[in-house]
Amino acid sequence: MSEERLAGNFRAVAEAAGAETDVLAVVKANAYGHGAERCAVALARVGARWFGVADASEGARVRRALDAAGFADAEILVMLGLGGRADWLSTVESRLTPVVWTEAQLCCLWGWPGSLVHLEVDTGMGRQGVRPGAELDAVLDLIGAAELVLDGVMTHFCAAEVAGSEKTREQERRFEAAVAQVRAKGLRPKWVHAGSSSSVDNPARGGGSEWLVGLAKSVGARAMVRCGISLYGYCLAIEGAGAGAGSRVRAALRPVMTWKTRVLDVREVAAGETVGYNATFTAPGPMRLALLPVGYADGLRRELSSTNAKPGGWAMVRGGRAGIVGRVSMNLTMVDVTGIDGVRVGDEVVLLGDGVTADDHARIAGTISYEILCGVHAG
Ligand SMILES: *Cc1c(COP(=O)(O)O)cnc(C)c1O
């Protein structure tokens, strides 16, 4: 994990988001597999003040790390909300700010007047969040009755990487209506946040934008965008009609994760010998193969396997591309080093890093960089 690259990515994202929009650093899911504590501290050092974690236990770990590093004033948002009363006690203990949206969650906070909450509005994602209208009014009344402090109002876009998305426009309109309801109740949140990495990257963005800044100002709040994947150096491709306008930060991002292993054994195989489970690969001629002590148990996707007919993924050895040969198994993988001179037992092998990215793995495995990064369990 390169703290320098993480810091550089944060700076690039903050610059693209603009001076009037803060960037909440999303470190949930153990910072997308990069280590939440280390990443949070590194990001705090370059100016991050808000951090997004999945749940209270992850929040507690991040809080301890930030406190120890001297960032006691950092704010930590628990994005999955409150599971119940016990969750709330650890939330208080670790000075976390929960995302709330249900009456049941607000009832957990009864008896804790003055507690800060961020209210999530469902404007079209259809997962968590209160819907604008009567549902929102009822929740706002409950926040008032429990004497909680509405510190933030947020929503999440479901198609932030689509340029000129009609769905995003619709979500923006619903969020505007929700913020107007908040204002009508006389509530004055400090933060209005929406949008993710894709919103900042999208040339026709809906998130960290003039729109968001204007909306935040309408209730006297500051705008914020919540970025995860871009801090780790990746971004979804911009899609849709306006995609030709390119992207706003992608070119400045550098992958933060490097995943390495070492060659466990090297063997020469003769033409006709098969390699790995189900003999899906037969050496067409003499080859030299390197055995790697890594497999799908560590997060090296099984879709990276190859057959004679279909190439798979690759690793980088001594600066050369070593294609995966046969099936990736649980703890072992073979790669072809026939064309790479001098490969020996103990040589360093790059599974993710220069020459092979999480986007390469994702393309072959039919998924997104997020899932590849979260799936790496390097020892
Ligand atoms: C994970 C998450 C984000 C960050 O998304 P990226 O695409 O990684 O930038 C932002 N907001 C919410 C609500 C999330 O769950």
mmCIF file of C-alpha atoms and ligand atoms in Angstrom:
data_model
loop_
_atom_site.group_PDB
_atom_site.id
_atom_site.type_symbol
_atom_site.label_atom_id
_atom_site.label_comp_id
_atom_site.label_asym_id
_atom_site.label_seq_id
_atom_site.Cartn_x
_atom_site.Cartn_y
_atom_site.Cartn_z
ATOM 1 C CA MET A 1 0.000 0.000 0.000
ATOM 2 C CA SER A 2 1.547 3.291 -1.073
ATOM 3 C CA GLU A 3 0.660 6.107 1.302
ATOM 4 C CA GLU A 4 2.244 8.524 -1.125
ATOM 5 C CA ARG A 5 -0.090 7.474 -3.937
ATOM 6 C CA LEU A 6 -3.086 7.531 -1.593
ATOM 7 C CA ALA A 7 -2.183 11.091 -0.594
ATOM 8 C CA GLY A 8 -1.686 12.094 -4.238
ATOM 9 C CA ASN A 9 -5.053 10.649 -5.205
ATOM 10 C CA PHE A 10 -6.776 12.478 -2.350
ATOM 11 C CA ARG A 11 -5.227 15.760 -3.452
ATOM 12 C CA ALA A 12 -6.291 15.196 -7.069
ATOM 13 C CA VAL A 13 -9.857 14.330 -6.048
ATOM 14 C CA ALA A 14 -10.096 17.299 -3.653
ATOM 15 C CA GLU A 15 -8.893 19.629 -6.382
ATOM 16 C CA ALA A 16 -11.396 18.262 -8.898
ATOM 17 C CA ALA A 17 -14.209 18.522 -6.337
ATOM 18 C CA GLY A 18 -13.435 22.214 -5.959
ATOM 19 C CA ALA A 19 -12.751 24.520 -3.031
ATOM 20 C CA GLU A 20 -16.405 24.727 -2.054
ATOM 21 C CA THR A 21 -16.870 20.964 -1.684
ATOM 22 C CA ASP A 22 -15.238 18.805 0.985
ATOM 23 C CA VAL A 23 -14.252 15.209 0.279
ATOM 24 C CA LEU A 24 -15.342 12.518 2.722
ATOM 25 C CA ALA A 25 -12.807 9.695 2.468
ATOM 26 C CA VAL A 26 -14.625 6.377 2.302
ATOM 27 C CA VAL A 27 -12.592 3.757 4.184
ATOM 28 C CA LYS A 28 -15.347 1.148 4.554
ATOM 29 C CA ALA A 29 -14.649 -2.523 3.844
ATOM 30 C CA ASN A 30 -11.186 -2.120 5.371
ATOM 31 C CA ALA A 31 -10.493 0.736 2.933
ATOM 32 C CA TYR A 32 -11.453 -1.444 -0.052
ATOM 33 C CA GLY A 33 -8.919 -4.019 1.115
ATOM 34 C CA HIS A 34 -6.082 -1.535 1.730
ATOM 35 C CA GLY A 35 -6.285 -1.339 5.557
ATOM 36 C CA ALA A 36 -8.738 1.158 7.053
ATOM 37 C CA GLU A 37 -6.593 2.370 9.956
ATOM 38 C CA ARG A 38 -3.467 3.046 7.939
ATOM 39 C CA CYS A 39 -5.386 4.669 5.106
ATOM 40 C CA ALA A 40 -7.426 6.888 7.433
ATOM 41 C CA VAL A 41 -4.298 8.191 9.162
ATOM 42 C CA ALA A 42 -2.493 8.769 5.851
ATOM 43 C CA LEU A 43 -5.526 10.621 4.502
ATOM 44 C CA ALA A 44 -5.884 12.703 7.673
ATOM 45 C CA ARG A 45 -2.281 13.819 7.201
ATOM 46 C CA VAL A 46 -3.179 15.335 3.818
ATOM 47 C CA GLY A 47 -6.277 17.076 5.093
ATOM 48 C CA ALA A 48 -9.161 14.587 5.134
ATOM 49 C CA ARG A 49 -11.517 15.460 7.999
ATOM 50 C CA TRP A 50 -14.439 13.120 7.299
ATOM 51 C CA PHE A 51 -14.199 9.345 7.015
ATOM 52 C CA GLY A 52 -16.870 6.864 5.976
ATOM 53 C CA VAL A 53 -16.871 3.422 7.596
ATOM 54 C CA ALA A 54 -19.305 0.538 7.164
ATOM 55 C CA ASP A 55 -20.291 -0.142 10.765
ATOM 56 C CA ALA A 56 -19.586 0.769 14.373
ATOM 57 C CA SER A 57 -16.859 -1.822 14.890
ATOM 58 C CA GLU A 58 -14.919 -0.612 11.874
ATOM 59 C CA GLY A 59 -15.537 2.935 13.109
ATOM 60 C CA ALA A 60 -14.076 2.056 16.513
ATOM 61 C CA ARG A 61 -10.878 0.761 14.910
ATOM 62 C CA VAL A 62 -10.535 3.840 12.712
ATOM 63 C CA ARG A 63 -11.219 6.119 15.698
ATOM 64 C CA ARG A 64 -8.469 4.488 17.791
ATOM 65 C CA ALA A 65 -5.984 4.864 14.929
ATOM 66 C CA LEU A 66 -6.905 8.510 14.289
ATOM 67 C CA ASP A 67 -6.772 9.362 18.013
ATOM 68 C CA ALA A 68 -3.358 7.731 18.339
ATOM 69 C CA ALA A 69 -2.083 9.737 15.369
ATOM 70 C CA GLY A 70 -3.316 13.019 16.854
ATOM 71 C CA PHE A 71 -6.451 13.501 14.734
ATOM 72 C CA ALA A 72 -8.979 13.481 17.562
ATOM 73 C CA ASP A 73 -11.188 16.015 15.751
ATOM 74 C CA ALA A 74 -11.758 13.780 12.712
ATOM 75 C CA GLU A 75 -15.388 12.953 11.970
ATOM 76 C CA ILE A 76 -16.422 9.370 11.241
ATOM 77 C CA LEU A 77 -19.672 8.547 9.467
ATOM 78 C CA VAL A 78 -21.170 5.075 10.000
ATOM 79 C CA MET A 79 -22.681 4.496 6.593
ATOM 80 C CA LEU A 80 -24.773 1.402 7.330
ATOM 81 C CA GLY A 81 -26.576 3.197 10.109
ATOM 82 C CA LEU A 82 -27.530 1.751 13.450
ATOM 83 C CA GLY A 83 -28.299 -1.902 13.969
ATOM 84 C CA GLY A 84 -29.737 -1.346 17.425
ATOM 85 C CA ARG A 85 -29.132 -0.037 20.921
ATOM 86 C CA ALA A 86 -25.815 -1.898 21.372
ATOM 87 C CA ASP A 87 -24.561 -0.354 18.147
ATOM 88 C CA TRP A 88 -25.487 3.035 19.494
ATOM 89 C CA LEU A 89 -23.446 2.552 22.670
ATOM 90 C CA SER A 90 -20.301 1.781 20.676
ATOM 91 C CA THR A 91 -21.155 4.681 18.378
ATOM 92 C CA VAL A 92 -21.176 7.045 21.372
ATOM 93 C CA GLU A 93 -18.058 5.520 22.878
ATOM 94 C CA SER A 94 -16.089 5.971 19.655
ATOM 95 C CA ARG A 95 -17.574 9.395 18.852
ATOM 96 C CA LEU A 96 -19.051 8.185 15.561
ATOM 97 C CA THR A 97 -21.815 9.873 13.596
ATOM 98 C CA PRO A 98 -24.470 7.428 12.410
ATOM 99 C CA VAL A 99 -26.407 7.627 9.167
ATOM 100 C CA VAL A 100 -30.078 7.247 10.082
ATOM 101 C CA TRP A 101 -33.295 6.958 8.112
ATOM 102 C CA THR A 102 -35.804 4.796 10.005
ATOM 103 C CA GLU A 103 -38.018 5.554 12.968
ATOM 104 C CA ALA A 104 -36.606 2.481 14.727
ATOM 105 C CA GLN A 105 -33.081 3.900 14.486
ATOM 106 C CA LEU A 106 -34.230 7.235 15.842
ATOM 107 C CA CYS A 107 -35.940 5.465 18.728
ATOM 108 C CA CYS A 108 -32.533 3.982 19.680
ATOM 109 C CA LEU A 109 -31.344 7.545 20.129
ATOM 110 C CA TRP A 110 -34.202 8.558 22.396
ATOM 111 C CA GLY A 111 -32.688 9.752 25.654
ATOM 112 C CA TRP A 112 -29.500 11.016 24.001
ATOM 113 C CA PRO A 113 -30.445 14.611 23.146
ATOM 114 C CA GLY A 114 -27.787 16.579 21.310
ATOM 115 C CA SER A 115 -26.521 13.548 19.413
ATOM 116 C CA LEU A 116 -25.410 14.235 15.846
ATOM 117 C CA VAL A 117 -26.967 12.280 12.991
ATOM 118 C CA HIS A 118 -26.820 12.350 9.209
ATOM 119 C CA LEU A 119 -30.110 11.618 7.515
ATOM 120 C CA GLU A 120 -30.055 9.574 4.325
ATOM 121 C CA VAL A 121 -32.733 10.312 1.766
ATOM 122 C CA ASP A 122 -33.570 7.636 -0.796
ATOM 123 C CA THR A 123 -33.919 9.533 -4.048
ATOM 124 C CA GLY A 124 -33.813 6.503 -6.323
ATOM 125 C CA MET A 125 -31.068 4.100 -5.238
ATOM 126 C CA GLY A 126 -33.750 2.013 -3.577
ATOM 127 C CA ARG A 127 -31.619 0.620 -0.783
ATOM 128 C CA GLN A 128 -31.425 2.642 2.418
ATOM 129 C CA GLY A 129 -32.842 6.067 3.092
ATOM 130 C CA VAL A 130 -36.131 7.755 3.854
ATOM 131 C CA ARG A 131 -38.262 8.810 0.894
ATOM 132 C CA PRO A 132 -39.069 12.493 0.377
ATOM 133 C CA GLY A 133 -42.618 13.466 1.274
ATOM 134 C CA ALA A 134 -44.664 12.255 4.227
ATOM 135 C CA GLU A 135 -42.073 9.664 5.289
ATOM 136 C CA LEU A 136 -39.369 12.312 5.471
ATOM 137 C CA ASP A 137 -41.607 14.734 7.335
ATOM 138 C CA ALA A 138 -42.329 12.102 9.999
ATOM 139 C CA VAL A 139 -38.632 11.323 10.460
ATOM 140 C CA LEU A 140 -37.751 15.024 10.665
ATOM 141 C CA ASP A 141 -40.409 15.465 13.369
ATOM 142 C CA LEU A 142 -38.918 12.556 15.295
ATOM 143 C CA ILE A 143 -35.452 14.089 15.045
ATOM 144 C CA GLY A 144 -36.894 17.277 16.507
ATOM 145 C CA ALA A 145 -38.825 15.470 19.249
ATOM 146 C CA ALA A 146 -35.753 13.478 20.321
ATOM 147 C CA GLU A 147 -33.751 16.724 20.278
ATOM 148 C CA LEU A 148 -31.140 15.232 17.980
ATOM 149 C CA VAL A 149 -28.871 17.430 15.908
ATOM 150 C CA LEU A 150 -29.343 16.999 12.177
ATOM 151 C CA ASP A 151 -25.679 17.491 11.268
ATOM 152 C CA GLY A 152 -26.010 16.285 7.695
ATOM 153 C CA VAL A 153 -28.436 15.346 4.940
ATOM 154 C CA MET A 154 -27.282 12.946 2.250
ATOM 155 C CA THR A 155 -28.304 10.885 -0.728
ATOM 156 C CA HIS A 156 -26.574 8.374 -2.988
ATOM 157 C CA PHE A 157 -26.703 8.301 -6.796
ATOM 158 C CA CYS A 158 -27.225 4.956 -8.485
ATOM 159 C CA ALA A 159 -25.757 5.835 -11.894
ATOM 160 C CA ALA A 160 -23.091 8.421 -11.113
ATOM 161 C CA GLU A 161 -20.767 7.126 -13.862
ATOM 162 C CA VAL A 162 -23.349 7.723 -16.594
ATOM 163 C CA ALA A 163 -22.822 11.067 -18.300
ATOM 164 C CA GLY A 164 -26.033 13.051 -18.687
ATOM 165 C CA SER A 165 -28.015 10.377 -16.839
ATOM 166 C CA GLU A 166 -31.739 11.032 -16.685
ATOM 167 C CA LYS A 167 -31.826 8.906 -13.511
ATOM 168 C CA THR A 168 -29.296 11.213 -11.838
ATOM 169 C CA ARG A 169 -31.306 14.291 -12.891
ATOM 170 C CA GLU A 170 -34.377 12.744 -11.301
ATOM 171 C CA GLN A 171 -32.432 11.961 -8.106
ATOM 172 C CA GLU A 172 -31.180 15.550 -8.009
ATOM 173 C CA ARG A 173 -34.727 16.871 -8.237
ATOM 174 C CA ARG A 174 -35.889 14.578 -5.438
ATOM 175 C CA PHE A 175 -32.952 15.584 -3.271
ATOM 176 C CA GLU A 176 -33.767 19.250 -3.865
ATOM 177 C CA ALA A 177 -37.313 18.562 -2.671
ATOM 178 C CA ALA A 178 -35.967 16.752 0.414
ATOM 179 C CA VAL A 179 -33.602 19.590 1.312
ATOM 180 C CA ALA A 180 -36.512 22.036 0.903
ATOM 181 C CA GLN A 181 -38.504 19.932 3.403
ATOM 182 C CA VAL A 182 -35.599 20.047 5.863
ATOM 183 C CA ARG A 183 -35.455 23.792 5.460
ATOM 184 C CA ALA A 184 -39.195 24.154 5.889
ATOM 185 C CA LYS A 185 -38.906 22.392 9.271
ATOM 186 C CA GLY A 186 -36.425 25.042 10.341
ATOM 187 C CA LEU A 187 -33.522 22.576 10.498
ATOM 188 C CA ARG A 188 -30.073 23.797 9.489
ATOM 189 C CA PRO A 189 -27.661 20.934 8.796
ATOM 190 C CA LYS A 190 -23.947 21.684 8.539
ATOM 191 C CA TRP A 191 -23.429 19.280 5.657
ATOM 192 C CA VAL A 192 -25.279 18.325 2.514
ATOM 193 C CA HIS A 193 -23.570 15.428 0.770
ATOM 194 C CA ALA A 194 -24.126 13.432 -2.376
ATOM 195 C CA GLY A 195 -22.035 11.796 -5.042
ATOM 196 C CA SER A 196 -19.093 9.421 -5.154
ATOM 197 C CA SER A 197 -15.847 9.011 -7.093
ATOM 198 C CA SER A 198 -17.747 8.743 -10.351
ATOM 199 C CA SER A 199 -19.584 12.008 -9.670
ATOM 200 C CA VAL A 200 -16.269 13.828 -9.407
ATOM 201 C CA ASP A 201 -14.880 12.081 -12.487
ATOM 202 C CA ASN A 202 -18.023 12.513 -14.593
ATOM 203 C CA PRO A 203 -17.727 15.491 -16.979
ATOM 204 C CA ALA A 204 -21.506 15.931 -16.700
ATOM 205 C CA ARG A 205 -21.467 15.329 -13.000
ATOM 206 C CA GLY A 206 -24.337 15.276 -10.570
ATOM 207 C CA GLY A 207 -22.422 15.050 -7.316
ATOM 208 C CA GLY A 208 -19.565 17.346 -6.378
ATOM 209 C CA SER A 209 -20.879 20.164 -8.501
ATOM 210 C CA GLU A 210 -22.183 23.679 -8.663
ATOM 211 C CA TRP A 211 -25.575 22.076 -8.233
ATOM 212 C CA LEU A 212 -24.566 20.491 -4.936
ATOM 213 C CA VAL A 213 -22.850 23.637 -3.670
ATOM 214 C CA GLY A 214 -25.969 25.679 -4.458
ATOM 215 C CA LEU A 215 -28.223 23.156 -2.767
ATOM 216 C CA ALA A 216 -26.034 23.054 0.344
ATOM 217 C CA LYS A 217 -26.022 26.856 0.529
ATOM 218 C CA SER A 218 -29.814 26.924 0.385
ATOM 219 C CA VAL A 219 -29.820 25.542 3.961
ATOM 220 C CA GLY A 220 -26.618 27.259 5.060
ATOM 221 C CA ALA A 221 -24.645 24.004 4.778
ATOM 222 C CA ARG A 222 -21.352 23.047 3.200
ATOM 223 C CA ALA A 223 -21.254 20.604 0.284
ATOM 224 C CA MET A 224 -19.447 17.278 0.524
ATOM 225 C CA VAL A 225 -18.847 14.381 -1.837
ATOM 226 C CA ARG A 226 -18.027 10.856 -0.617
ATOM 227 C CA CYS A 227 -15.148 9.237 -2.484
ATOM 228 C CA GLY A 228 -13.758 5.745 -2.110
ATOM 229 C CA ILE A 229 -12.464 4.000 -5.195
ATOM 230 C CA SER A 230 -10.731 7.062 -6.660
ATOM 231 C CA LEU A 231 -8.630 7.447 -3.499
ATOM 232 C CA TYR A 232 -7.346 3.929 -4.150
ATOM 233 C CA GLY A 233 -6.500 4.844 -7.749
ATOM 234 C CA TYR A 234 -9.392 3.440 -9.764
ATOM 235 C CA CYS A 235 -12.616 4.732 -11.268
ATOM 236 C CA LEU A 236 -15.470 3.246 -13.267
ATOM 237 C CA ALA A 237 -15.441 4.097 -16.975
ATOM 238 C CA ILE A 238 -17.719 7.029 -17.788
ATOM 239 C CA GLU A 239 -20.626 5.800 -19.886
ATOM 240 C CA GLY A 240 -23.476 7.363 -21.801
ATOM 241 C CA ALA A 241 -24.027 10.053 -24.374
ATOM 242 C CA GLY A 242 -21.657 12.610 -22.849
ATOM 243 C CA ALA A 243 -18.861 10.112 -22.221
ATOM 244 C CA GLY A 244 -16.844 11.539 -25.103
ATOM 245 C CA ALA A 245 -16.084 14.586 -22.957
ATOM 246 C CA GLY A 246 -13.674 12.326 -21.058
ATOM 247 C CA SER A 247 -13.189 12.193 -17.346
ATOM 248 C CA ARG A 248 -12.043 14.772 -14.829
ATOM 249 C CA VAL A 249 -9.643 13.001 -12.480
ATOM 250 C CA ARG A 250 -8.949 9.529 -13.780
ATOM 251 C CA ALA A 251 -5.667 10.466 -15.484
ATOM 252 C CA ALA A 252 -4.265 11.795 -12.207
ATOM 253 C CA LEU A 253 -5.057 8.652 -10.186
ATOM 254 C CA ARG A 254 -2.426 6.039 -9.306
ATOM 255 C CA PRO A 255 -3.221 2.538 -8.027
ATOM 256 C CA VAL A 256 -2.409 2.366 -4.312
ATOM 257 C CA MET A 257 -2.310 -1.387 -3.860
ATOM 258 C CA THR A 258 0.651 -3.528 -4.815
ATOM 259 C CA TRP A 259 0.179 -7.240 -4.243
ATOM 260 C CA LYS A 260 3.276 -9.348 -4.406
ATOM 261 C CA THR A 261 4.337 -12.906 -3.854
ATOM 262 C CA ARG A 262 7.477 -14.960 -4.534
ATOM 263 C CA VAL A 263 8.298 -17.847 -6.822
ATOM 264 C CA LEU A 264 7.976 -21.109 -4.849
ATOM 265 C CA ASP A 265 9.379 -23.413 -7.516
ATOM 266 C CA VAL A 266 10.412 -23.416 -11.162
ATOM 267 C CA ARG A 267 9.975 -26.411 -13.467
ATOM 268 C CA GLU A 268 10.605 -27.328 -17.069
ATOM 269 C CA VAL A 269 7.725 -29.122 -18.762
ATOM 270 C CA ALA A 270 7.828 -31.070 -22.010
ATOM 271 C CA ALA A 271 5.375 -30.851 -24.893
ATOM 272 C CA GLY A 272 2.221 -32.786 -24.051
ATOM 273 C CA GLU A 273 2.419 -32.419 -20.263
ATOM 274 C CA THR A 274 -0.714 -31.010 -18.682
ATOM 275 C CA VAL A 275 -0.887 -28.410 -15.947
ATOM 276 C CA GLY A 276 -3.319 -28.121 -13.067
ATOM 277 C CA TYR A 277 -6.831 -29.322 -12.222
ATOM 278 C CA ASN A 278 -8.798 -30.976 -15.009
ATOM 279 C CA ALA A 279 -5.752 -30.731 -17.284
ATOM 280 C CA THR A 280 -7.234 -27.670 -18.970
ATOM 281 C CA PHE A 281 -3.810 -26.721 -20.339
ATOM 282 C CA THR A 282 -1.400 -28.938 -22.302
ATOM 283 C CA ALA A 283 2.104 -27.649 -23.014
ATOM 284 C CA PRO A 284 2.329 -27.195 -26.792
ATOM 285 C CA GLY A 285 6.126 -27.344 -26.561
ATOM 286 C CA PRO A 286 8.842 -27.164 -23.943
ATOM 287 C CA MET A 287 8.005 -24.500 -21.356
ATOM 288 C CA ARG A 288 9.373 -23.145 -18.113
ATOM 289 C CA LEU A 289 6.719 -22.557 -15.460
ATOM 290 C CA ALA A 290 6.918 -20.819 -12.097
ATOM 291 C CA LEU A 291 4.801 -22.007 -9.183
ATOM 292 C CA LEU A 292 3.283 -19.233 -7.048
ATOM 293 C CA PRO A 293 2.027 -19.804 -3.478
ATOM 294 C CA VAL A 294 -1.184 -17.871 -4.070
ATOM 295 C CA GLY A 295 -4.670 -18.741 -5.276
ATOM 296 C CA TYR A 296 -8.332 -17.947 -5.010
ATOM 297 C CA ALA A 297 -8.247 -18.286 -1.204
ATOM 298 C CA ASP A 298 -6.080 -15.157 -1.270
ATOM 299 C CA GLY A 299 -8.334 -13.328 -3.725
ATOM 300 C CA LEU A 300 -6.637 -14.275 -6.985
ATOM 301 C CA ARG A 301 -9.778 -14.817 -9.025
ATOM 302 C CA ARG A 302 -10.362 -18.238 -10.528
ATOM 303 C CA GLU A 303 -11.628 -16.532 -13.693
ATOM 304 C CA LEU A 304 -7.968 -15.640 -14.379
ATOM 305 C CA SER A 305 -7.334 -19.330 -15.209
ATOM 306 C CA SER A 306 -6.350 -20.196 -18.780
ATOM 307 C CA THR A 307 -6.782 -23.029 -21.252
ATOM 308 C CA ASN A 308 -4.912 -23.603 -24.517
ATOM 309 C CA ALA A 309 -7.786 -21.872 -26.328
ATOM 310 C CA LYS A 310 -8.298 -18.958 -23.962
ATOM 311 C CA PRO A 311 -5.604 -16.852 -22.314
ATOM 312 C CA GLY A 312 -6.183 -15.834 -18.680
ATOM 313 C CA GLY A 313 -4.617 -13.302 -16.382
ATOM 314 C CA TRP A 314 -0.945 -12.631 -15.822
ATOM 315 C CA ALA A 315 1.609 -11.628 -13.210
ATOM 316 C CA MET A 316 4.753 -9.542 -13.650
ATOM 317 C CA VAL A 317 8.080 -11.310 -13.052
ATOM 318 C CA ARG A 318 11.427 -9.579 -13.657
ATOM 319 C CA GLY A 319 9.570 -6.921 -15.644
ATOM 320 C CA GLY A 320 7.974 -9.443 -18.002
ATOM 321 C CA ARG A 321 4.408 -10.685 -18.343
ATOM 322 C CA ALA A 322 3.989 -14.227 -17.069
ATOM 323 C CA GLY A 323 0.627 -15.615 -18.188
ATOM 324 C CA ILE A 324 -1.364 -17.804 -15.818
ATOM 325 C CA VAL A 325 -1.255 -21.417 -17.012
ATOM 326 C CA GLY A 326 -4.184 -23.745 -16.326
ATOM 327 C CA ARG A 327 -6.478 -23.320 -13.355
ATOM 328 C CA VAL A 328 -5.882 -20.955 -10.483
ATOM 329 C CA SER A 329 -6.293 -23.244 -7.483
ATOM 330 C CA MET A 330 -6.903 -22.546 -3.815
ATOM 331 C CA ASN A 331 -3.340 -21.710 -2.768
ATOM 332 C CA LEU A 332 -1.302 -22.332 -5.913
ATOM 333 C CA THR A 333 -1.025 -20.860 -9.381
ATOM 334 C CA MET A 334 1.347 -21.614 -12.274
ATOM 335 C CA VAL A 335 2.647 -18.893 -14.581
ATOM 336 C CA ASP A 336 4.586 -19.126 -17.829
ATOM 337 C CA VAL A 337 8.131 -17.742 -17.538
ATOM 338 C CA THR A 338 9.485 -19.381 -20.702
ATOM 339 C CA GLY A 339 10.203 -16.024 -22.283
ATOM 340 C CA ILE A 340 11.579 -14.351 -19.166
ATOM 341 C CA ASP A 341 15.270 -14.873 -18.534
ATOM 342 C CA GLY A 342 16.732 -16.053 -15.266
ATOM 343 C CA VAL A 343 13.616 -16.602 -13.160
ATOM 344 C CA ARG A 344 14.578 -18.320 -9.912
ATOM 345 C CA VAL A 345 12.949 -19.571 -6.726
ATOM 346 C CA GLY A 346 12.396 -16.601 -4.418
ATOM 347 C CA ASP A 347 12.012 -14.031 -7.193
ATOM 348 C CA GLU A 348 9.454 -11.322 -6.532
ATOM 349 C CA VAL A 349 6.179 -11.607 -8.457
ATOM 350 C CA VAL A 350 3.708 -8.746 -8.854
ATOM 351 C CA LEU A 351 0.085 -9.908 -8.878
ATOM 352 C CA LEU A 352 -1.301 -6.348 -8.766
ATOM 353 C CA GLY A 353 0.840 -3.289 -9.396
ATOM 354 C CA ASP A 354 2.915 -1.932 -12.250
ATOM 355 C CA GLY A 355 1.978 -3.853 -15.407
ATOM 356 C CA VAL A 356 -1.151 -5.477 -14.033
ATOM 357 C CA THR A 357 -4.081 -3.552 -12.571
ATOM 358 C CA ALA A 358 -7.280 -4.377 -10.713
ATOM 359 C CA ASP A 359 -9.076 -3.238 -13.895
ATOM 360 C CA ASP A 360 -7.215 -5.971 -15.831
ATOM 361 C CA HIS A 361 -8.356 -8.584 -13.304
ATOM 362 C CA ALA A 362 -11.873 -7.149 -13.291
ATOM 363 C CA ARG A 363 -12.188 -7.258 -17.076
ATOM 364 C CA ILE A 364 -11.188 -10.919 -17.200
ATOM 365 C CA ALA A 365 -13.281 -11.864 -14.165
ATOM 366 C CA GLY A 366 -16.345 -9.968 -15.405
ATOM 367 C CA THR A 367 -16.543 -7.668 -12.412
ATOM 368 C CA ILE A 368 -15.408 -4.222 -11.228
ATOM 369 C CA SER A 369 -12.143 -3.059 -9.654
ATOM 370 C CA TYR A 370 -13.942 -2.620 -6.317
ATOM 371 C CA GLU A 371 -14.604 -6.341 -5.962
ATOM 372 C CA ILE A 372 -11.056 -7.278 -6.965
ATOM 373 C CA LEU A 373 -9.504 -4.910 -4.390
ATOM 374 C CA CYS A 374 -11.863 -5.923 -1.571
ATOM 375 C CA GLY A 375 -11.172 -9.567 -2.343
ATOM 376 C CA VAL A 376 -7.406 -9.445 -1.863
ATOM 377 C CA HIS A 377 -6.374 -11.149 1.355
ATOM 378 C CA ALA A 378 -2.626 -10.822 1.166
ATOM 379 C CA GLY A 379 -0.943 -12.276 4.242
HETATM 380 C C1 LIG B 1 -19.265 3.225 -0.965
HETATM 381 C C2 LIG B 1 -20.016 4.488 -0.982
HETATM 382 C C3 LIG B 1 -19.445 5.646 -1.526
HETATM 383 C C4 LIG B 1 -18.112 5.657 -2.242
HETATM 384 O O1 LIG B 1 -18.262 5.191 -3.552
HETATM 385 P P1 LIG B 1 -17.038 5.178 -4.587
HETATM 386 O O2 LIG B 1 -17.672 4.804 -5.871
HETATM 387 O O3 LIG B 1 -16.083 4.133 -4.101
HETATM 388 O O4 LIG B 1 -16.425 6.515 -4.576
HETATM 389 C C5 LIG B 1 -20.165 6.836 -1.400
HETATM 390 N N1 LIG B 1 -21.367 6.872 -0.788
HETATM 391 C C6 LIG B 1 -21.951 5.766 -0.280
HETATM 392 C C7 LIG B 1 -23.280 5.875 0.371
HETATM 393 C C8 LIG B 1 -21.310 4.543 -0.372
HETATM 394 O O5 LIG B 1 -21.901 3.448 0.112
#
